[in-house]
Amino acid sequence: MRIEFSEISKSFSANGKGGQRIQALLPVNFVIEGGEFFSIIGPSGCGKSTLLNILAGLESPDTGFVTVDGTRVERPGPQRAVVFQEAGLMPWMTVSANVEYGLKLQGIPRAERRERAMKFLKMVHLSRYAEALPHQLSGGMRQRVSIARALALEPRVLLMDEPFSALDAQTRDVLHDELQRIWQETRTTIVFVTHNIREAVYLSDRILIMTASPGRVKRITTVPFAHPRQKSSTELSAFAAMLHDQIKEEVDKVAATELDPDWDKRPVPVAPLPYGTGEGI
Amino acid sequence: MKRLVSDGPLLWQRIGVKIAFAAFVVALWEGVVRMQFVPEYLFPGPFAVLSRLAAMAWDGTLIASVQASMGRMLLGYAISVVGGLAIGVLAARSWLFKETFGSVILALQSLPSICWLPLALIWVGLDERAVLFVVVLGALFSIATSTEGAIRNIPPIYTKVGLVLGARGIRFAKDILFFAALPELIGGLKIGWTFAWRSLMAAELIRANVKGVGHILEVGRNYNDSAMMLAGMLTILGISLTVDILFFGNIERRVRRRYGLEK
Ligand SMILES: Nc1ncnc2c1ncn2[C@@H]1O[C@H](COP(=O)(O)OP(=O)(O)OP(=O)(O)O)[C@@H](O)[C@H]1O
Ligand SMILES: [Mg+2]
């Protein structure tokens, strides 16, 4: 398994058709290796979601292409499963039917897809809720189902776009540990977009740091600790703090263009920082 | 302590009040008739109307009329639903279709469908088919426009999820688009039914040889039989309410519960 981004760039029209164009991504090149836990971080609006959507096939680049094992990505499909920020469970289907739906489309017989759905629901500790409806679940449980639904496709790569950012700190902690365990069990390649530096450091093998908009690759850092990791580890915190300082520059750039000019003259910045501070990741 | 938020009336209280009020209205009606402000042949009392209704039920004309009207309705409405859904999906997914046929449909929707009747009579000749034509047009455009709206309002997350899971073409339309749009779609189908029903009643009133519940009113007028006209109106009202509340209301509530949109 190998994912290659070659000369990917993308712009959007700012206000409808024919309007001014916003450059979301400048030509981007990098490679993700099979089995890797690869994170993408960068300030708000730098093009992380755009990059992930292009890999998913949900958006097409202006220039360049993405290949997975040498095959160009043309359209979305179950080989590249996506977990979005919102769980996006289909409210008319039970939890189990949500997980099974992708398998049904692949023509897998009922008994087998039921079995596979249960296996992945067990993996996220929700097998008891197989017959529940999505609205009967909490936000964290829904996101777990969404992860199970993606995993059940047994994709070559699992894409995650800020999957935990809408959850509370405790739920997020639990899901971090579960994701780390699942990744080690399944050895699926994971591409993980986040704002949160500590989250990225805790989970990833490598982290791609993007520049402020228009997005480019600033650099790719290897996280030099073996899995499984301890969230409380001081080395991890020190590494995250170091990364944070390096990225500060990009944050300031965003602040300079997006925030009011007086933002850093105040004693305490009242504007929300484009990066999560990482408390209780 | 006084409660700040009341739970509202209980079910039996609400139903009880409704029944009591209905009884009051009937009593008032009977009272007004007995005072004979207007001659009874113009404004018959509730018992006269009910016995007229019973008589029509007894001799079979009521059943036959309801059957004739509902047959037309179901056929016409079914055609409108199939056509309206297809047009709505096309208009939502293809800008070319929307800018061409879509704008024509939007314009035609403003024309009361009964206005098509004279032309339809010339075109298809037969009364029965002309009425069907009017019923279909009554619902078709409104179902098409509300379907388009319902599809456009689908949260993008469901389309993204559907595509990622591998749904394409017809599967995508019937598994994802249809269900994601359903809560809003039902409202559109209900309005479509109302339009079709009104068109049918107008057509049955106008065309003397089209039998049906609308026709009861016309017969009543010919015989100067006010009780018969009121009995016909009660029948029409009964059908409208049954379909609106029992059928559409029920489905709507069930869907909204399943989707977690209400308790
Ligand atoms: N559909 C779109 N139409 C117009 N502009 C868009 C669209 N999608 C993204 N953009 C623009 O492209 C840029 C990158 O957006 P993107 O969503 O990829 O950023 P991001 O890094 O994911 O941000 P965040 O961290 O806030 O989610 C932004 O300037 C955004 O305004
Ligand atoms: Mg994003």
PDB file of C-alpha atoms in Angstrom, chain A residues 18-179:
ATOM      1  CA  GLY A  18     -17.126  33.760 -12.053  1.00  0.00           C
ATOM      2  CA  GLY A  19     -16.125  35.433  -8.793  1.00  0.00           C
ATOM      3  CA  GLN A  20     -12.671  35.862  -7.380  1.00  0.00           C
ATOM      4  CA  ARG A  21     -10.799  32.594  -6.840  1.00  0.00           C
ATOM      5  CA  ILE A  22      -9.312  31.415  -3.566  1.00  0.00           C
ATOM      6  CA  GLN A  23      -6.242  29.248  -3.810  1.00  0.00           C
ATOM      7  CA  ALA A  24      -6.886  26.499  -1.264  1.00  0.00           C
ATOM      8  CA  LEU A  25      -3.870  24.325  -2.071  1.00  0.00           C
ATOM      9  CA  LEU A  26      -0.632  25.134  -3.869  1.00  0.00           C
ATOM     10  CA  PRO A  27       1.000  22.167  -5.600  1.00  0.00           C
ATOM     11  CA  VAL A  28       1.469  19.510  -2.908  1.00  0.00           C
ATOM     12  CA  ASN A  29       3.674  16.419  -3.103  1.00  0.00           C
ATOM     13  CA  PHE A  30       4.103  13.673  -0.529  1.00  0.00           C
ATOM     14  CA  VAL A  31       3.836   9.948   0.015  1.00  0.00           C
ATOM     15  CA  ILE A  32       2.032   7.904   2.677  1.00  0.00           C
ATOM     16  CA  GLU A  33       3.294   4.383   3.279  1.00  0.00           C
ATOM     17  CA  GLY A  34       1.135   1.320   3.933  1.00  0.00           C
ATOM     18  CA  GLY A  35       0.166   0.648   7.530  1.00  0.00           C
ATOM     19  CA  GLU A  36       1.142   4.124   8.579  1.00  0.00           C
ATOM     20  CA  PHE A  37      -0.786   6.379  10.952  1.00  0.00           C
ATOM     21  CA  PHE A  38      -0.342   9.647   9.121  1.00  0.00           C
ATOM     22  CA  SER A  39      -1.669  12.934  10.487  1.00  0.00           C
ATOM     23  CA  ILE A  40      -2.153  16.262   8.766  1.00  0.00           C
ATOM     24  CA  ILE A  41      -2.166  19.393  10.901  1.00  0.00           C
ATOM     25  CA  GLY A  42      -2.259  23.044   9.993  1.00  0.00           C
ATOM     26  CA  PRO A  43      -4.102  26.236  10.850  1.00  0.00           C
ATOM     27  CA  SER A  44      -7.783  26.670  10.107  1.00  0.00           C
ATOM     28  CA  GLY A  45      -8.607  27.101   6.430  1.00  0.00           C
ATOM     29  CA  CYS A  46      -5.230  25.851   5.187  1.00  0.00           C
ATOM     30  CA  GLY A  47      -6.786  23.127   3.057  1.00  0.00           C
ATOM     31  CA  LYS A  48      -6.627  19.996   5.230  1.00  0.00           C
ATOM     32  CA  SER A  49     -10.176  18.925   4.481  1.00  0.00           C
ATOM     33  CA  THR A  50      -9.700  19.761   0.823  1.00  0.00           C
ATOM     34  CA  LEU A  51      -6.639  17.525   0.714  1.00  0.00           C
ATOM     35  CA  LEU A  52      -8.501  14.671   2.414  1.00  0.00           C
ATOM     36  CA  ASN A  53     -11.554  15.080   0.165  1.00  0.00           C
ATOM     37  CA  ILE A  54      -9.317  14.859  -2.884  1.00  0.00           C
ATOM     38  CA  LEU A  55      -7.841  11.619  -1.570  1.00  0.00           C
ATOM     39  CA  ALA A  56     -11.366  10.359  -0.863  1.00  0.00           C
ATOM     40  CA  GLY A  57     -12.399  11.253  -4.416  1.00  0.00           C
ATOM     41  CA  LEU A  58     -15.123  13.603  -3.194  1.00  0.00           C
ATOM     42  CA  GLU A  59     -13.379  16.549  -4.837  1.00  0.00           C
ATOM     43  CA  SER A  60     -11.177  16.667  -7.894  1.00  0.00           C
ATOM     44  CA  PRO A  61      -7.909  18.605  -7.945  1.00  0.00           C
ATOM     45  CA  ASP A  62      -7.231  21.412 -10.440  1.00  0.00           C
ATOM     46  CA  THR A  63      -3.829  19.970 -11.221  1.00  0.00           C
ATOM     47  CA  GLY A  64      -2.002  16.788 -10.354  1.00  0.00           C
ATOM     48  CA  PHE A  65      -3.371  13.482  -9.128  1.00  0.00           C
ATOM     49  CA  VAL A  66      -3.472  11.074  -6.204  1.00  0.00           C
ATOM     50  CA  THR A  67      -2.636   7.428  -6.679  1.00  0.00           C
ATOM     51  CA  VAL A  68      -3.300   4.523  -4.329  1.00  0.00           C
ATOM     52  CA  ASP A  69      -1.016   1.636  -5.237  1.00  0.00           C
ATOM     53  CA  GLY A  70      -0.421   3.240  -8.597  1.00  0.00           C
ATOM     54  CA  THR A  71      -4.140   3.583  -9.445  1.00  0.00           C
ATOM     55  CA  ARG A  72      -5.430   7.107  -9.868  1.00  0.00           C
ATOM     56  CA  VAL A  73      -8.239   8.209  -7.600  1.00  0.00           C
ATOM     57  CA  GLU A  74     -11.184   9.260  -9.772  1.00  0.00           C
ATOM     58  CA  ARG A  75     -14.247   8.910  -7.578  1.00  0.00           C
ATOM     59  CA  PRO A  76     -15.188   8.058  -3.997  1.00  0.00           C
ATOM     60  CA  GLY A  77     -15.492   4.426  -3.046  1.00  0.00           C
ATOM     61  CA  PRO A  78     -15.346   1.910  -0.209  1.00  0.00           C
ATOM     62  CA  GLN A  79     -11.614   1.315  -0.683  1.00  0.00           C
ATOM     63  CA  ARG A  80     -11.061   4.731   0.877  1.00  0.00           C
ATOM     64  CA  ALA A  81     -13.501   4.915   3.779  1.00  0.00           C
ATOM     65  CA  VAL A  82     -14.036   8.307   5.426  1.00  0.00           C
ATOM     66  CA  VAL A  83     -14.993   9.236   8.977  1.00  0.00           C
ATOM     67  CA  PHE A  84     -16.203  12.832   9.025  1.00  0.00           C
ATOM     68  CA  GLN A  85     -16.419  15.330  11.855  1.00  0.00           C
ATOM     69  CA  GLU A  86     -20.148  14.600  12.127  1.00  0.00           C
ATOM     70  CA  ALA A  87     -20.973  10.918  12.409  1.00  0.00           C
ATOM     71  CA  GLY A  88     -23.432  11.155   9.515  1.00  0.00           C
ATOM     72  CA  LEU A  89     -25.314   7.989  10.452  1.00  0.00           C
ATOM     73  CA  MET A  90     -28.372   7.519   8.293  1.00  0.00           C
ATOM     74  CA  PRO A  91     -31.225   8.141  10.748  1.00  0.00           C
ATOM     75  CA  TRP A  92     -33.675   5.858   8.935  1.00  0.00           C
ATOM     76  CA  MET A  93     -31.446   2.804   9.426  1.00  0.00           C
ATOM     77  CA  THR A  94     -30.652   0.961  12.625  1.00  0.00           C
ATOM     78  CA  VAL A  95     -27.069   1.014  13.863  1.00  0.00           C
ATOM     79  CA  SER A  96     -26.445  -2.402  12.395  1.00  0.00           C
ATOM     80  CA  ALA A  97     -28.058  -1.498   9.053  1.00  0.00           C
ATOM     81  CA  ASN A  98     -25.798   1.549   8.877  1.00  0.00           C
ATOM     82  CA  VAL A  99     -22.720  -0.629   9.301  1.00  0.00           C
ATOM     83  CA  GLU A 100     -24.052  -3.247   6.890  1.00  0.00           C
ATOM     84  CA  TYR A 101     -25.146  -0.914   4.110  1.00  0.00           C
ATOM     85  CA  GLY A 102     -21.756  -0.610   2.413  1.00  0.00           C
ATOM     86  CA  LEU A 103     -21.379  -4.399   2.517  1.00  0.00           C
ATOM     87  CA  LYS A 104     -24.843  -4.843   1.028  1.00  0.00           C
ATOM     88  CA  LEU A 105     -23.786  -2.679  -1.906  1.00  0.00           C
ATOM     89  CA  GLN A 106     -20.851  -5.002  -2.428  1.00  0.00           C
ATOM     90  CA  GLY A 107     -23.261  -7.906  -2.744  1.00  0.00           C
ATOM     91  CA  ILE A 108     -22.159  -9.649   0.442  1.00  0.00           C
ATOM     92  CA  PRO A 109     -24.869 -12.089   1.618  1.00  0.00           C
ATOM     93  CA  ARG A 110     -27.007 -11.120   4.572  1.00  0.00           C
ATOM     94  CA  ALA A 111     -25.615 -13.556   7.131  1.00  0.00           C
ATOM     95  CA  GLU A 112     -22.032 -12.672   6.369  1.00  0.00           C
ATOM     96  CA  ARG A 113     -22.519  -8.927   6.474  1.00  0.00           C
ATOM     97  CA  ARG A 114     -24.443  -9.235   9.712  1.00  0.00           C
ATOM     98  CA  GLU A 115     -21.524 -11.130  11.183  1.00  0.00           C
ATOM     99  CA  ARG A 116     -19.022  -8.592   9.949  1.00  0.00           C
ATOM    100  CA  ALA A 117     -21.086  -5.689  11.274  1.00  0.00           C
ATOM    101  CA  MET A 118     -21.245  -7.344  14.696  1.00  0.00           C
ATOM    102  CA  LYS A 119     -17.503  -7.899  14.684  1.00  0.00           C
ATOM    103  CA  PHE A 120     -16.802  -4.208  14.129  1.00  0.00           C
ATOM    104  CA  LEU A 121     -19.530  -3.059  16.485  1.00  0.00           C
ATOM    105  CA  LYS A 122     -17.890  -5.224  19.140  1.00  0.00           C
ATOM    106  CA  MET A 123     -14.599  -3.564  18.333  1.00  0.00           C
ATOM    107  CA  VAL A 124     -16.109  -0.201  19.281  1.00  0.00           C
ATOM    108  CA  HIS A 125     -18.012  -1.786  22.211  1.00  0.00           C
ATOM    109  CA  LEU A 126     -21.474  -1.146  20.809  1.00  0.00           C
ATOM    110  CA  SER A 127     -22.748  -4.591  19.863  1.00  0.00           C
ATOM    111  CA  ARG A 128     -25.583  -4.189  22.356  1.00  0.00           C
ATOM    112  CA  TYR A 129     -26.896  -1.255  20.352  1.00  0.00           C
ATOM    113  CA  ALA A 130     -27.041  -3.047  17.000  1.00  0.00           C
ATOM    114  CA  GLU A 131     -30.821  -2.649  16.769  1.00  0.00           C
ATOM    115  CA  ALA A 132     -30.971   0.890  18.149  1.00  0.00           C
ATOM    116  CA  LEU A 133     -31.678   3.916  15.990  1.00  0.00           C
ATOM    117  CA  PRO A 134     -28.979   6.580  15.639  1.00  0.00           C
ATOM    118  CA  HIS A 135     -30.990   9.246  17.477  1.00  0.00           C
ATOM    119  CA  GLN A 136     -31.064   7.008  20.552  1.00  0.00           C
ATOM    120  CA  LEU A 137     -27.257   7.196  20.829  1.00  0.00           C
ATOM    121  CA  SER A 138     -24.991   9.838  22.358  1.00  0.00           C
ATOM    122  CA  GLY A 139     -22.623  11.852  20.181  1.00  0.00           C
ATOM    123  CA  GLY A 140     -19.629   9.750  21.170  1.00  0.00           C
ATOM    124  CA  MET A 141     -21.506   6.513  20.483  1.00  0.00           C
ATOM    125  CA  ARG A 142     -22.560   7.764  17.068  1.00  0.00           C
ATOM    126  CA  GLN A 143     -18.991   8.598  16.163  1.00  0.00           C
ATOM    127  CA  ARG A 144     -17.986   5.090  17.255  1.00  0.00           C
ATOM    128  CA  VAL A 145     -20.624   3.590  14.954  1.00  0.00           C
ATOM    129  CA  SER A 146     -19.330   5.771  12.161  1.00  0.00           C
ATOM    130  CA  ILE A 147     -15.838   4.352  12.762  1.00  0.00           C
ATOM    131  CA  ALA A 148     -17.228   0.806  12.778  1.00  0.00           C
ATOM    132  CA  ARG A 149     -19.091   1.512   9.540  1.00  0.00           C
ATOM    133  CA  ALA A 150     -15.880   2.681   7.885  1.00  0.00           C
ATOM    134  CA  LEU A 151     -13.837  -0.251   9.230  1.00  0.00           C
ATOM    135  CA  ALA A 152     -16.436  -2.810   8.143  1.00  0.00           C
ATOM    136  CA  LEU A 153     -15.666  -1.886   4.536  1.00  0.00           C
ATOM    137  CA  GLU A 154     -12.171  -3.234   5.237  1.00  0.00           C
ATOM    138  CA  PRO A 155     -10.756  -0.312   3.284  1.00  0.00           C
ATOM    139  CA  ARG A 156      -7.184  -0.023   2.079  1.00  0.00           C
ATOM    140  CA  VAL A 157      -7.005   3.307   3.846  1.00  0.00           C
ATOM    141  CA  LEU A 158      -9.145   4.947   6.511  1.00  0.00           C
ATOM    142  CA  LEU A 159      -9.532   8.725   6.208  1.00  0.00           C
ATOM    143  CA  MET A 160     -10.552  10.734   9.247  1.00  0.00           C
ATOM    144  CA  ASP A 161     -11.367  14.446   9.151  1.00  0.00           C
ATOM    145  CA  GLU A 162     -11.293  15.813  12.695  1.00  0.00           C
ATOM    146  CA  PRO A 163     -13.376  12.848  13.857  1.00  0.00           C
ATOM    147  CA  PHE A 164     -13.221  13.712  17.550  1.00  0.00           C
ATOM    148  CA  SER A 165     -13.314  17.500  17.543  1.00  0.00           C
ATOM    149  CA  ALA A 166     -17.046  17.703  18.264  1.00  0.00           C
ATOM    150  CA  LEU A 167     -16.753  15.460  21.329  1.00  0.00           C
ATOM    151  CA  ASP A 168     -16.070  16.255  24.963  1.00  0.00           C
ATOM    152  CA  ALA A 169     -12.576  15.680  26.394  1.00  0.00           C
ATOM    153  CA  GLN A 170     -13.393  12.454  28.271  1.00  0.00           C
ATOM    154  CA  THR A 171     -15.079  10.794  25.301  1.00  0.00           C
ATOM    155  CA  ARG A 172     -12.204  11.888  23.110  1.00  0.00           C
ATOM    156  CA  ASP A 173      -9.686  10.298  25.488  1.00  0.00           C
ATOM    157  CA  VAL A 174     -11.499   6.986  25.362  1.00  0.00           C
ATOM    158  CA  LEU A 175     -11.789   7.076  21.574  1.00  0.00           C
ATOM    159  CA  HIS A 176      -8.087   7.924  21.182  1.00  0.00           C
ATOM    160  CA  ASP A 177      -7.173   4.760  23.052  1.00  0.00           C
ATOM    161  CA  GLU A 178      -9.702   2.728  21.075  1.00  0.00           C
ATOM    162  CA  LEU A 179      -8.454   4.084  17.777  1.00  0.00           C
TER     163      LEU A 179
END
